[in-house]
Amino acid sequence: MTETPLAAPLNVGFDYTRSTGPVLGRFVNALRDRRIEGIRGSDGRVHVPPVEYDPVTAEQLSEFVPVAEEGTVVSWSWCPRPLDGQPLNRPFAWALVKLDGADTPMLHAVDAGEPGNIHSGQRVRVRWADEVVGHIRDIAYFLPVDAEDTTPTQPAPPVADREEGAPVSVVITPVHLKYLHSASPEESTYLRGLAEGKLIGQRCPACGKVYIPPRGACPTDGVPTTEEVELPDTGIVTTFCIVNVPFLGQRIKPPYVAAYILLDGADIAFLHLVLGCAAEDVKMGMRVRAAWKPRDEWWTSLENISHFEPTGEPDAAYETFAHHL
Amino acid sequence: MPDVAIAGFAKAPNVRETEGTTNGVEMLVPIFAEVFAQTGLSKQDIDFWCSGSSDYLAGRAFSFIAAVDAIGAFPPIHESHVEMDAAWALYEAWLKIKMGEVETALVYGFGKSSAGQLRRVLALQLDPYVVTPLWPDSVSIAGIQARLGLEAGLWSEKDLAEVAARGTTQDVAELLDTPYYADPLRKHDIAPITDGAAVIVLSTVERAREIVERPAVITGIEHRVDSPVLGARDLTRSPSTEAAGKALDLDGVDLAELHAPFTHQELILRSALGLGDGVKINPSGGALAANPMFSAGLARIGEAAIRIHSGESRKAVAHATSGPALQQNLVTVLEAR
């Protein structure tokens, strides 16, 4: 019986950063002054938020129209279990709200407490964020016009670097997504092997090639690799580059060598570091051996091998690895 | 220009959650084998490969690259990818055959929707300045759309339950007795989260005749798009589906596979395509039975095609959608010829 594939949380995050241009730029800068501006479309309709190009004719638009911060709910749906990042972290309504002076409704949240407190046609008003920065989130949410307003708003979104007094020209939206990442059964075998200091490749049942890490499908035959092959921790450098450029997140001080290592008995190289000699001494065909981290630091990761080091043996002849380049 | 037909279709089991990777290899390897067995073709017979999937669904960049291993992509193949439902990959493959560049093509789509939080991930399909930053989820946007039709009298909650009842053992009254999941939507109004994949083999009609007795000939394929601005369009209609339908000859259609992830969207689509009571709707169960992201639209085309192959239908229409609230729509007409 095969073991369950390994899985682990994968959280990705980045600040989605966009320049605004003249139309959206004007909109977000007005928000920073707690004003809302729409734009007049080719058919005379006022669009809020403003659109850069007419949704019907695609004509470029430029006639800005101030609108009210009160409006009417056109349609809504109840959100009983708010998700990360939504305007409210308690149950609320999503609504299309047509602001007075606008002809198209905008999507936003209404803090209504429960579904019985909201209906289409309801009058609502903007609840501004406690701190406005020039972002759609400056509208924290909407409230029924007569509702009390005592709750502090969530923190403002991050602010793009700008000179004091300068208009907002960039909006930043933090994006954070959570996944459960699963390794394939073949990758799981390999990763579990690493935790025991073993390098386990697998052989394609069709072409006989040995892959490390093993593949969910052989790129030649399209079938999963199956037969396990334990490989030694020695091999050769097939090709390499000397990293001279510093970059964000770099763990080793340049210059250093990133190389393709082809383990003895494998048919595919993988990327790793070659240390233990001067960068300019690394050569194609150079014999290397894994430098393992102390055993108590091992886990299901190729990080268990700190780097590869020259063994001092004679280099492999080019013809022996030419077909692996 | 050569006529194009569908010669084969296979799909992975549609399940709530798989143990597999987000690159789809585990789902794709078996269905490639299935479609090759079905058609008698091998990978050497495929001139062009095209796929649909999404990095945001997978949570990693260039996630479709690893899926290419499932093909057995060495020696190098002629391959392309769309970051949309694979129905749009089928459109690209259809063009390649129409242009005479290739004779056969294999189209596939895959998605592991269960890896992330689907209704939140889909917020990234929205306007990045003024909509995505609010993180509206796909169910809530559909709820707003559904209520617009409910309050305009275009459909009732009973109408929605009738759509759902087709795929369940519960009757309409029982469905209407269930609580709201996200008012005005109940659980039965919402497509399930599904991991899945689908594959279609396309070829010239001449080639298809060697493979299958009654090829499903693509006699029309059109796609249109509506404004991404949710407030700027009438959400109770689907003008892009209407426009795609108008550009096609839908006379005599006896079966429709509609990609409607919400019950009310099926009603919008039926009306947009002018499908009368005589048209059999979603014999496969449609997206309400299984909604594997990025292959559910392709699967609609495949499900319609196999019913032409089997003789159950003479002329069928298949629809695929992508984006929020039916933003983009692709309509295909298939005929036994």
XYZ file of C-alpha atoms in Angstrom:
662
model
C 0.000 0.000 0.000
C 1.425 3.330 -1.016
C 1.605 6.113 1.525
C -0.535 9.200 1.253
C 1.184 11.909 -0.784
C 2.780 14.670 1.254
C 0.839 17.897 1.516
C 1.547 21.163 3.279
C 0.049 24.639 3.508
C 1.272 26.991 0.808
C 0.659 30.660 1.531
C 1.480 33.066 -1.253
C 1.376 36.789 -0.882
C 2.303 39.858 -2.827
C 1.330 43.509 -2.950
C -0.525 43.940 -6.214
C 0.740 47.322 -7.342
C -0.917 49.256 -10.164
C -0.409 52.710 -11.613
C -3.746 54.480 -11.824
C -3.626 56.778 -14.862
C -5.737 59.931 -15.203
C -9.226 58.463 -14.650
C -8.779 56.054 -11.759
C -6.126 58.394 -10.367
C -8.658 61.200 -10.163
C -11.169 58.829 -8.516
C -8.820 57.608 -5.773
C -7.446 61.085 -5.111
C -10.994 62.341 -4.625
C -11.619 59.451 -2.218
C -8.659 60.659 -0.185
C -10.612 63.922 0.190
C -13.772 61.934 1.048
C -15.419 62.852 -2.264
C -16.736 60.541 -4.976
C -16.415 61.319 -8.660
C -17.961 59.479 -11.577
C -17.481 59.896 -15.298
C -19.999 60.588 -18.048
C -20.299 57.914 -20.706
C -21.007 58.340 -24.406
C -24.711 57.735 -23.790
C -24.830 60.353 -21.018
C -24.870 57.826 -18.183
C -22.639 58.643 -15.215
C -20.453 55.667 -14.281
C -19.308 55.215 -10.682
C -16.546 54.177 -10.160
C -15.432 55.959 -13.317
C -14.543 53.778 -16.294
C -11.642 54.744 -18.545
C -13.388 53.654 -21.720
C -17.092 53.612 -22.455
C -18.460 50.102 -21.844
C -20.618 50.356 -24.987
C -18.642 52.366 -27.529
C -15.108 51.907 -26.099
C -14.643 55.680 -26.482
C -12.102 57.242 -24.129
C -13.928 59.185 -21.422
C -12.876 62.344 -19.582
C -15.908 64.289 -18.257
C -15.876 63.889 -14.484
C -19.075 64.322 -12.476
C -19.208 64.619 -8.688
C -21.810 62.346 -7.094
C -23.303 62.043 -3.617
C -22.137 59.760 -0.844
C -25.687 58.553 -0.367
C -27.487 56.191 -2.667
C -29.898 53.328 -3.185
C -29.410 49.557 -3.021
C -30.176 48.082 -6.450
C -29.569 44.451 -5.510
C -27.825 42.569 -2.715
C -26.791 39.164 -1.479
C -26.066 38.101 2.045
C -22.551 37.105 3.065
C -22.970 35.031 6.238
C -19.352 33.839 6.405
C -17.035 36.700 5.418
C -13.750 35.761 3.796
C -10.297 37.170 4.505
C -9.861 40.626 3.061
C -13.549 41.481 2.663
C -14.671 44.903 3.937
C -16.313 43.521 7.090
C -15.373 40.588 9.271
C -18.941 40.133 10.545
C -21.895 38.994 8.400
C -22.845 41.704 5.914
C -24.505 42.287 2.557
C -22.795 42.684 -0.758
C -24.745 45.233 -2.722
C -24.913 47.135 -5.944
C -25.359 50.711 -4.745
C -26.429 53.489 -7.091
C -25.170 56.742 -5.641
C -27.306 59.847 -6.118
C -26.141 61.468 -9.324
C -24.831 58.202 -10.779
C -26.512 56.002 -13.392
C -24.580 52.793 -12.819
C -24.328 51.058 -9.454
C -21.077 50.149 -7.743
C -20.323 46.954 -5.872
C -19.579 47.345 -2.185
C -20.465 46.067 1.274
C -23.371 47.183 3.441
C -23.105 46.739 7.203
C -26.700 45.711 7.852
C -26.300 43.274 10.738
C -28.746 40.695 9.417
C -30.535 40.008 6.139
C -33.821 41.373 7.491
C -32.255 44.818 7.700
C -31.566 45.252 4.007
C -33.758 45.423 0.930
C -33.515 46.655 -2.612
C -34.455 50.328 -2.751
C -32.945 50.920 0.674
C -31.115 54.206 1.216
C -27.502 53.834 2.287
C -24.559 56.153 2.875
C -20.814 55.809 2.711
C -18.944 54.951 5.897
C -15.530 56.432 5.214
C -12.461 54.658 6.512
C -11.000 56.213 9.642
C -7.822 56.803 7.652
C -8.141 57.632 3.942
C -5.150 56.953 1.689
C -6.417 57.145 -1.913
C -7.809 53.645 -2.468
C -11.216 52.060 -3.038
C -10.968 50.865 0.572
C -11.284 54.504 1.674
C -14.971 53.633 1.376
C -14.901 51.218 4.300
C -18.476 50.059 3.629
C -21.999 51.454 3.397
C -24.493 51.890 6.231
C -28.283 52.290 6.157
C -28.700 56.108 6.125
C -30.213 56.222 9.598
C -27.924 53.625 11.192
C -25.672 54.515 14.074
C -22.001 54.473 13.307
C -19.813 53.527 16.214
C -17.559 50.754 14.931
C -13.965 51.607 14.030
C -12.957 50.572 10.507
C -10.263 48.084 9.589
C -6.739 49.451 8.990
C -6.058 51.353 5.780
C -4.434 49.492 2.875
C -0.678 50.020 2.401
C 0.271 53.315 0.822
C 2.521 53.611 -2.200
C 5.622 55.733 -1.677
C 4.877 59.288 -2.703
C 6.181 62.730 -1.996
C 4.415 64.759 0.651
C 1.374 66.406 -0.887
C 1.765 64.592 -4.200
C -1.332 62.940 -5.709
C -1.805 59.192 -5.474
C -0.620 57.635 -8.725
C -0.286 54.008 -7.607
C -2.676 51.740 -5.718
C -1.518 48.748 -3.751
C -3.719 45.788 -2.942
C -2.219 43.090 -0.755
C -3.040 39.642 -2.158
C -2.796 36.698 0.221
C -3.917 33.275 -0.906
C -3.826 30.048 1.040
C -3.532 26.649 -0.567
C -2.942 23.095 0.484
C -0.121 22.089 -1.826
C 0.182 18.373 -2.588
C 3.237 16.619 -3.891
C 2.694 13.766 -6.338
C 3.120 10.172 -5.076
C 6.486 10.038 -6.874
C 7.667 13.327 -5.378
C 6.490 12.158 -1.954
C 8.671 9.040 -2.164
C 11.629 11.241 -3.051
C 10.971 13.768 -0.261
C 10.504 11.049 2.356
C 13.794 9.524 1.188
C 15.583 12.830 1.712
C 14.402 12.889 5.333
C 16.434 9.690 5.763
C 19.427 10.960 3.846
C 18.595 8.896 0.750
C 18.456 10.121 -2.823
C 15.620 8.167 -4.427
C 15.014 8.440 -8.131
C 12.513 6.453 -10.158
C 12.809 4.676 -13.484
C 10.362 5.189 -16.342
C 8.826 1.791 -17.139
C 8.822 2.622 -20.864
C 12.185 4.219 -21.691
C 14.175 3.167 -18.612
C 15.411 6.674 -17.844
C 16.045 7.480 -14.185
C 14.653 10.755 -12.962
C 15.482 12.530 -9.728
C 13.250 14.061 -8.514
C 11.010 11.357 -9.994
C 8.183 12.517 -12.241
C 4.435 12.222 -12.187
C 4.845 11.428 -15.852
C 7.894 10.773 -18.016
C 8.191 13.669 -20.468
C 9.007 11.207 -23.237
C 6.370 8.580 -22.564
C 3.652 10.337 -20.566
C 3.523 7.547 -17.964
C 4.328 7.857 -14.251
C 7.770 6.676 -13.170
C 7.533 3.634 -10.903
C 10.617 1.540 -10.046
C 12.619 3.068 -7.197
C 16.341 3.615 -7.711
C 18.552 4.748 -4.847
C 21.262 6.984 -6.211
C 24.651 7.858 -4.732
C 25.365 11.416 -3.610
C 28.132 11.809 -6.156
C 27.885 13.101 -9.680
C 29.112 15.714 -12.084
C 28.484 19.333 -12.959
C 26.892 19.372 -16.414
C 26.563 23.118 -16.699
C 26.700 26.059 -14.307
C 26.618 29.789 -13.887
C 28.503 32.114 -11.587
C 26.102 34.374 -9.714
C 27.626 37.825 -9.323
C 24.448 39.831 -8.872
C 22.954 40.462 -5.429
C 19.148 40.147 -5.215
C 16.383 40.292 -2.616
C 16.276 37.153 -0.501
C 19.732 35.920 -1.536
C 21.202 33.588 1.112
C 24.846 33.399 -0.006
C 27.191 36.278 -0.717
C 28.152 36.442 -4.409
C 30.109 35.313 -6.295
C 28.951 31.695 -6.034
C 28.111 28.875 -8.426
C 24.635 27.534 -9.239
C 25.066 24.316 -11.191
C 23.205 21.473 -12.782
C 24.252 18.318 -10.939
C 23.831 14.964 -12.666
C 24.047 12.232 -10.052
C 25.823 9.016 -11.060
C 23.142 6.756 -12.543
C 20.590 9.528 -13.136
C 19.360 10.743 -16.511
C 18.338 14.196 -15.430
C 20.275 16.935 -13.655
C 18.926 19.150 -10.893
C 19.933 22.586 -9.747
C 22.127 22.996 -6.679
C 25.098 24.967 -5.363
C 28.764 24.161 -5.879
C 30.913 25.525 -3.072
C 34.229 24.499 -1.591
C 36.364 25.861 -4.419
C 36.850 29.191 -6.142
C 33.990 29.983 -8.513
C 36.394 30.273 -11.449
C 37.653 26.714 -10.821
C 34.272 25.085 -11.502
C 34.188 23.292 -14.860
C 31.720 21.297 -16.907
C 32.276 17.617 -16.092
C 33.715 18.331 -12.635
C 33.174 15.467 -10.157
C 31.261 16.545 -7.042
C 29.866 15.043 -3.851
C 26.987 16.205 -1.609
C 27.830 18.085 1.581
C 25.012 17.076 3.922
C 23.826 19.233 6.778
C 23.986 17.714 10.280
C 21.553 14.833 10.599
C 19.330 16.573 13.171
C 18.517 19.258 10.573
C 17.194 16.803 7.976
C 13.577 16.966 6.860
C 11.665 16.197 3.675
C 13.732 18.639 1.635
C 16.665 18.852 -0.733
C 17.881 21.561 1.652
C 19.355 18.625 3.641
C 22.194 18.875 1.166
C 23.872 22.180 1.924
C 25.795 22.176 -1.368
C 28.026 20.029 -3.556
C 31.833 20.052 -3.330
C 34.566 18.931 -5.748
C 35.813 15.388 -5.048
C 39.187 16.027 -6.681
C 38.681 13.127 -9.141
C 39.444 13.723 -12.821
C 36.677 15.492 -14.783
C 34.197 13.400 -16.771
C 34.747 13.456 -20.523
C 32.372 15.770 -22.388
C 30.969 12.917 -24.536
C 29.747 11.115 -21.376
C 27.315 13.893 -20.482
C 26.805 15.776 -23.761
C 23.362 14.178 -24.210
C 22.264 15.411 -20.768
C 22.762 19.082 -21.593
C -11.218 25.623 -45.304
C -11.620 22.146 -43.830
C -14.555 21.374 -41.556
C -13.646 20.400 -38.022
C -15.187 17.647 -35.925
C -14.922 16.204 -32.449
C -13.660 12.649 -32.564
C -13.154 11.838 -28.880
C -13.891 12.986 -25.339
C -12.875 11.809 -21.885
C -13.125 13.317 -18.436
C -11.628 12.611 -15.046
C -13.927 11.555 -12.214
C -15.415 14.788 -10.892
C -14.753 14.762 -7.171
C -14.838 17.282 -4.337
C -11.164 16.806 -3.588
C -8.295 14.799 -5.030
C -4.960 13.930 -3.438
C -3.224 14.901 -6.654
C -0.999 17.828 -7.512
C -2.265 21.127 -8.830
C -0.452 20.454 -12.110
C -3.128 17.936 -13.021
C -0.769 15.160 -14.161
C -2.510 12.474 -12.097
C -5.887 13.395 -13.581
C -4.584 13.828 -17.118
C -2.479 10.670 -17.613
C -5.502 8.304 -17.353
C -7.818 10.413 -19.532
C -5.192 10.832 -22.253
C -4.871 7.031 -22.256
C -8.657 6.739 -22.383
C -9.078 9.099 -25.308
C -6.256 7.400 -27.225
C -7.866 3.997 -26.651
C -11.213 5.415 -27.747
C -9.896 6.988 -30.957
C -7.139 4.538 -31.799
C -4.740 7.488 -32.046
C -1.396 7.799 -30.323
C 0.455 10.929 -29.275
C 2.421 10.850 -32.524
C -0.871 11.366 -34.371
C -1.616 14.649 -32.567
C -0.408 17.690 -34.485
C -1.328 20.374 -31.957
C -1.968 20.447 -28.206
C -3.796 23.198 -26.380
C -4.818 23.509 -22.741
C -6.720 25.729 -20.325
C -5.899 26.113 -16.630
C -5.066 28.801 -14.075
C -2.027 29.707 -12.016
C -4.242 31.344 -9.394
C -6.119 28.086 -8.923
C -2.812 26.229 -8.562
C -1.123 28.865 -6.418
C 2.046 28.861 -8.480
C 3.485 30.445 -11.567
C 3.532 28.660 -14.943
C 1.675 25.751 -13.382
C 0.570 24.437 -16.779
C 4.179 23.662 -17.719
C 4.368 20.637 -15.413
C 1.105 19.307 -16.875
C 2.833 19.031 -20.240
C 4.715 16.008 -18.839
C 1.420 14.104 -18.968
C 1.531 14.372 -22.752
C 4.981 12.839 -23.007
C 6.202 16.059 -24.565
C 9.598 14.833 -25.764
C 10.496 14.951 -28.628
C 9.118 18.500 -28.645
C 5.479 19.067 -29.448
C 3.448 21.903 -30.922
C 1.687 23.285 -27.861
C -0.224 26.285 -26.541
C -2.137 27.326 -23.411
C -4.929 29.695 -22.440
C -5.478 31.065 -18.940
C -9.219 30.441 -19.376
C -11.589 27.543 -19.519
C -10.241 25.034 -22.035
C -13.262 25.718 -24.264
C -11.200 28.703 -25.406
C -8.259 26.379 -25.992
C -10.613 24.371 -28.203
C -11.341 27.551 -30.147
C -7.608 28.024 -30.735
C -7.255 24.409 -31.861
C -10.315 24.749 -34.137
C -8.629 27.760 -35.786
C -5.401 25.816 -36.321
C -7.290 23.086 -38.167
C -9.429 25.592 -40.089
C -6.283 27.349 -41.283
C -4.991 24.058 -42.613
C -2.000 24.197 -40.330
C -2.775 20.904 -38.612
C -5.094 17.935 -39.116
C -5.590 16.755 -35.526
C -5.518 18.498 -32.164
C -5.909 17.453 -28.562
C -7.436 19.951 -26.144
C -7.428 19.549 -22.389
C -8.360 21.503 -19.301
C -7.741 20.809 -15.648
C -8.104 22.390 -12.259
C -7.718 21.433 -8.636
C -10.305 23.835 -7.222
C -9.994 22.274 -3.766
C -6.365 23.370 -3.272
C -7.316 26.955 -2.397
C -10.427 28.856 -1.367
C -12.225 28.900 -4.713
C -14.766 31.670 -4.217
C -11.987 33.953 -2.946
C -9.455 32.999 -5.631
C -12.020 33.920 -8.285
C -12.071 37.526 -7.002
C -8.795 37.871 -8.921
C -10.779 37.737 -12.180
C -12.325 41.106 -11.319
C -11.254 44.692 -11.916
C -7.965 45.073 -10.011
C -8.449 48.724 -8.996
C -11.930 49.065 -7.570
C -13.417 45.566 -7.268
C -10.799 42.891 -6.452
C -9.471 44.963 -3.508
C -12.856 44.359 -1.827
C -12.537 40.570 -2.357
C -16.118 39.955 -3.406
C -16.588 36.213 -3.736
C -18.076 34.484 -6.763
C -21.126 33.231 -4.843
C -22.030 36.730 -3.617
C -21.762 38.220 -7.111
C -24.014 35.484 -8.449
C -26.426 36.171 -5.574
C -26.698 39.810 -6.583
C -27.370 38.688 -10.155
C -30.007 36.169 -9.023
C -31.847 38.742 -6.897
C -32.036 41.211 -9.778
C -34.007 38.617 -11.755
C -36.095 37.526 -8.773
C -37.177 41.074 -7.987
C -37.791 41.903 -11.644
C -40.098 38.887 -11.872
C -37.954 37.203 -14.524
C -37.695 34.040 -12.436
C -38.814 32.792 -9.046
C -37.082 30.760 -6.356
C -39.296 27.892 -7.528
C -37.945 28.268 -11.073
C -34.426 28.010 -9.679
C -35.325 24.936 -7.624
C -36.806 23.329 -10.736
C -33.462 23.686 -12.486
C -31.720 22.124 -9.478
C -34.298 19.360 -9.021
C -33.344 17.855 -12.387
C -30.058 16.731 -10.869
C -31.222 15.629 -7.422
C -33.522 13.073 -5.838
C -35.284 15.844 -3.912
C -38.404 17.496 -5.273
C -38.906 21.229 -5.696
C -40.823 21.638 -2.433
C -38.065 19.922 -0.478
C -35.426 22.093 -2.109
C -37.365 25.257 -1.303
C -37.581 24.108 2.310
C -33.801 24.242 2.713
C -32.292 27.369 4.311
C -30.464 30.040 2.369
C -26.758 29.461 2.014
C -26.159 33.066 0.927
C -29.545 34.804 0.589
C -31.031 34.626 -2.088
C -29.089 31.477 -3.002
C -29.519 28.048 -1.500
C -26.916 25.283 -1.668
C -28.724 23.695 -4.628
C -28.406 26.945 -6.610
C -24.620 26.814 -6.476
C -22.299 24.495 -8.408
C -20.198 22.264 -6.181
C -16.465 22.768 -5.827
C -14.943 20.107 -8.047
C -11.487 18.874 -8.979
C -11.414 17.580 -12.508
C -10.071 17.502 -16.018
C -11.380 16.876 -19.510
C -9.902 16.143 -22.920
C -11.254 16.444 -26.460
C -9.754 15.213 -29.714
C -10.492 17.444 -32.685
C -9.691 16.756 -36.304
C -10.720 17.488 -39.840
C -14.045 15.856 -40.653
C -12.353 13.462 -43.101
C -9.998 12.241 -40.404
C -12.809 12.078 -37.839
C -14.787 9.740 -40.093
C -11.974 7.204 -39.839
C -12.176 7.412 -36.057
C -15.861 7.600 -35.176
C -19.002 6.584 -37.038
C -20.944 9.807 -36.410
C -18.426 12.617 -35.911
C -19.751 15.731 -34.172
C -19.074 18.358 -36.813
C -18.532 21.888 -35.513
C -20.826 23.875 -37.803
C -20.409 27.080 -35.825
C -18.367 28.490 -32.960
C -18.560 32.038 -31.637
C -17.419 33.826 -28.518
C -18.254 37.262 -27.189
C -17.482 39.264 -24.081
C -19.459 41.675 -21.912
C -18.039 44.644 -20.021
C -16.073 43.694 -16.919
C -17.870 46.541 -15.136
C -20.588 44.698 -13.218
C -22.686 47.833 -12.748
C -22.544 48.782 -16.420
C -24.412 45.767 -17.767
C -27.853 44.293 -17.244
C -26.947 41.266 -15.153
C -30.308 39.598 -15.794
C -29.334 39.062 -19.421
C -26.299 37.736 -21.209
C -25.819 40.004 -24.222
C -22.587 38.253 -25.159
C -24.302 34.851 -25.263
C -27.154 36.397 -27.254
C -24.692 37.884 -29.731
C -22.798 34.615 -30.061
C -26.073 32.742 -30.572
C -27.288 35.224 -33.191
C -24.128 34.674 -35.212
C -24.914 30.954 -35.339
C -27.600 28.804 -36.889
C -29.436 27.282 -33.928
C -32.465 26.069 -35.920
C -33.246 22.466 -35.157
C -31.083 22.182 -32.062
C -32.420 19.254 -30.010
C -29.929 19.238 -27.113
C -28.017 21.859 -25.151
C -25.135 21.605 -22.739
C -25.018 24.917 -20.856
C -22.191 25.951 -18.571
C -24.226 27.505 -15.763
C -22.524 27.372 -12.356
C -25.708 28.820 -10.755
C -29.333 27.793 -11.353
C -30.492 31.251 -12.478
C -27.657 31.394 -15.008
C -29.127 28.388 -16.813
C -32.371 30.366 -17.211
C -30.437 33.390 -18.523
C -28.605 31.199 -21.026
C -31.711 29.376 -22.235
C -33.350 32.697 -22.890
C -30.225 34.217 -24.495
C -29.994 31.298 -26.911
C -33.766 31.133 -27.448
C -33.935 27.456 -26.495
C -37.508 26.217 -26.486
C -39.124 23.486 -24.378
C -38.325 20.855 -26.986
C -34.586 21.180 -26.352
C -33.095 18.686 -23.916
C -31.033 20.680 -21.400
C -27.865 19.382 -19.746
C -28.354 15.622 -19.932
C -24.897 15.351 -18.342
C -26.086 17.215 -15.261
C -24.185 20.333 -16.267
C -22.011 22.413 -13.982
C -24.492 22.000 -11.114
C -23.509 18.330 -10.993
C -19.784 19.005 -11.328
C -17.925 22.228 -11.983
C -14.242 21.432 -12.483
C -12.745 24.874 -13.010
C -11.136 25.450 -16.409
C -12.496 22.219 -17.855
C -16.252 22.445 -17.139
C -16.825 24.520 -20.284
C -14.747 22.169 -22.429
C -16.657 19.270 -20.894
C -19.954 20.825 -22.052
C -18.693 20.607 -25.635
C -17.500 17.041 -25.073
C -20.761 15.970 -23.439
C -22.725 17.370 -26.368
C -20.361 15.689 -28.849
C -20.681 12.199 -27.383
C -24.464 12.499 -27.635
C -24.051 13.199 -31.336
C -21.673 10.231 -31.581
C -24.246 7.984 -29.910
C -27.143 9.171 -32.064
C -28.987 10.714 -29.111
C -28.774 14.133 -30.746
C -28.670 15.301 -34.344
C -27.834 18.931 -33.653
C -26.600 20.185 -30.304
C -25.447 23.478 -28.861
C -22.704 23.650 -26.232
C -21.941 26.726 -24.162
C -18.935 27.626 -22.019
C -18.490 30.582 -19.717
C -15.547 32.258 -18.009
C -15.293 35.171 -15.597
C -17.785 36.599 -13.106
C -21.555 36.562 -13.699
C -21.335 35.091 -17.222
C -18.901 37.714 -18.481
C -17.421 35.737 -21.356
C -19.331 33.192 -23.363
C -18.479 30.740 -26.091
C -21.169 28.917 -28.051
C -20.550 25.909 -30.284
C -22.967 24.170 -32.628
C -22.363 20.481 -33.284
C -24.099 18.422 -35.930
C -24.151 14.858 -37.168
C -23.212 15.153 -40.819
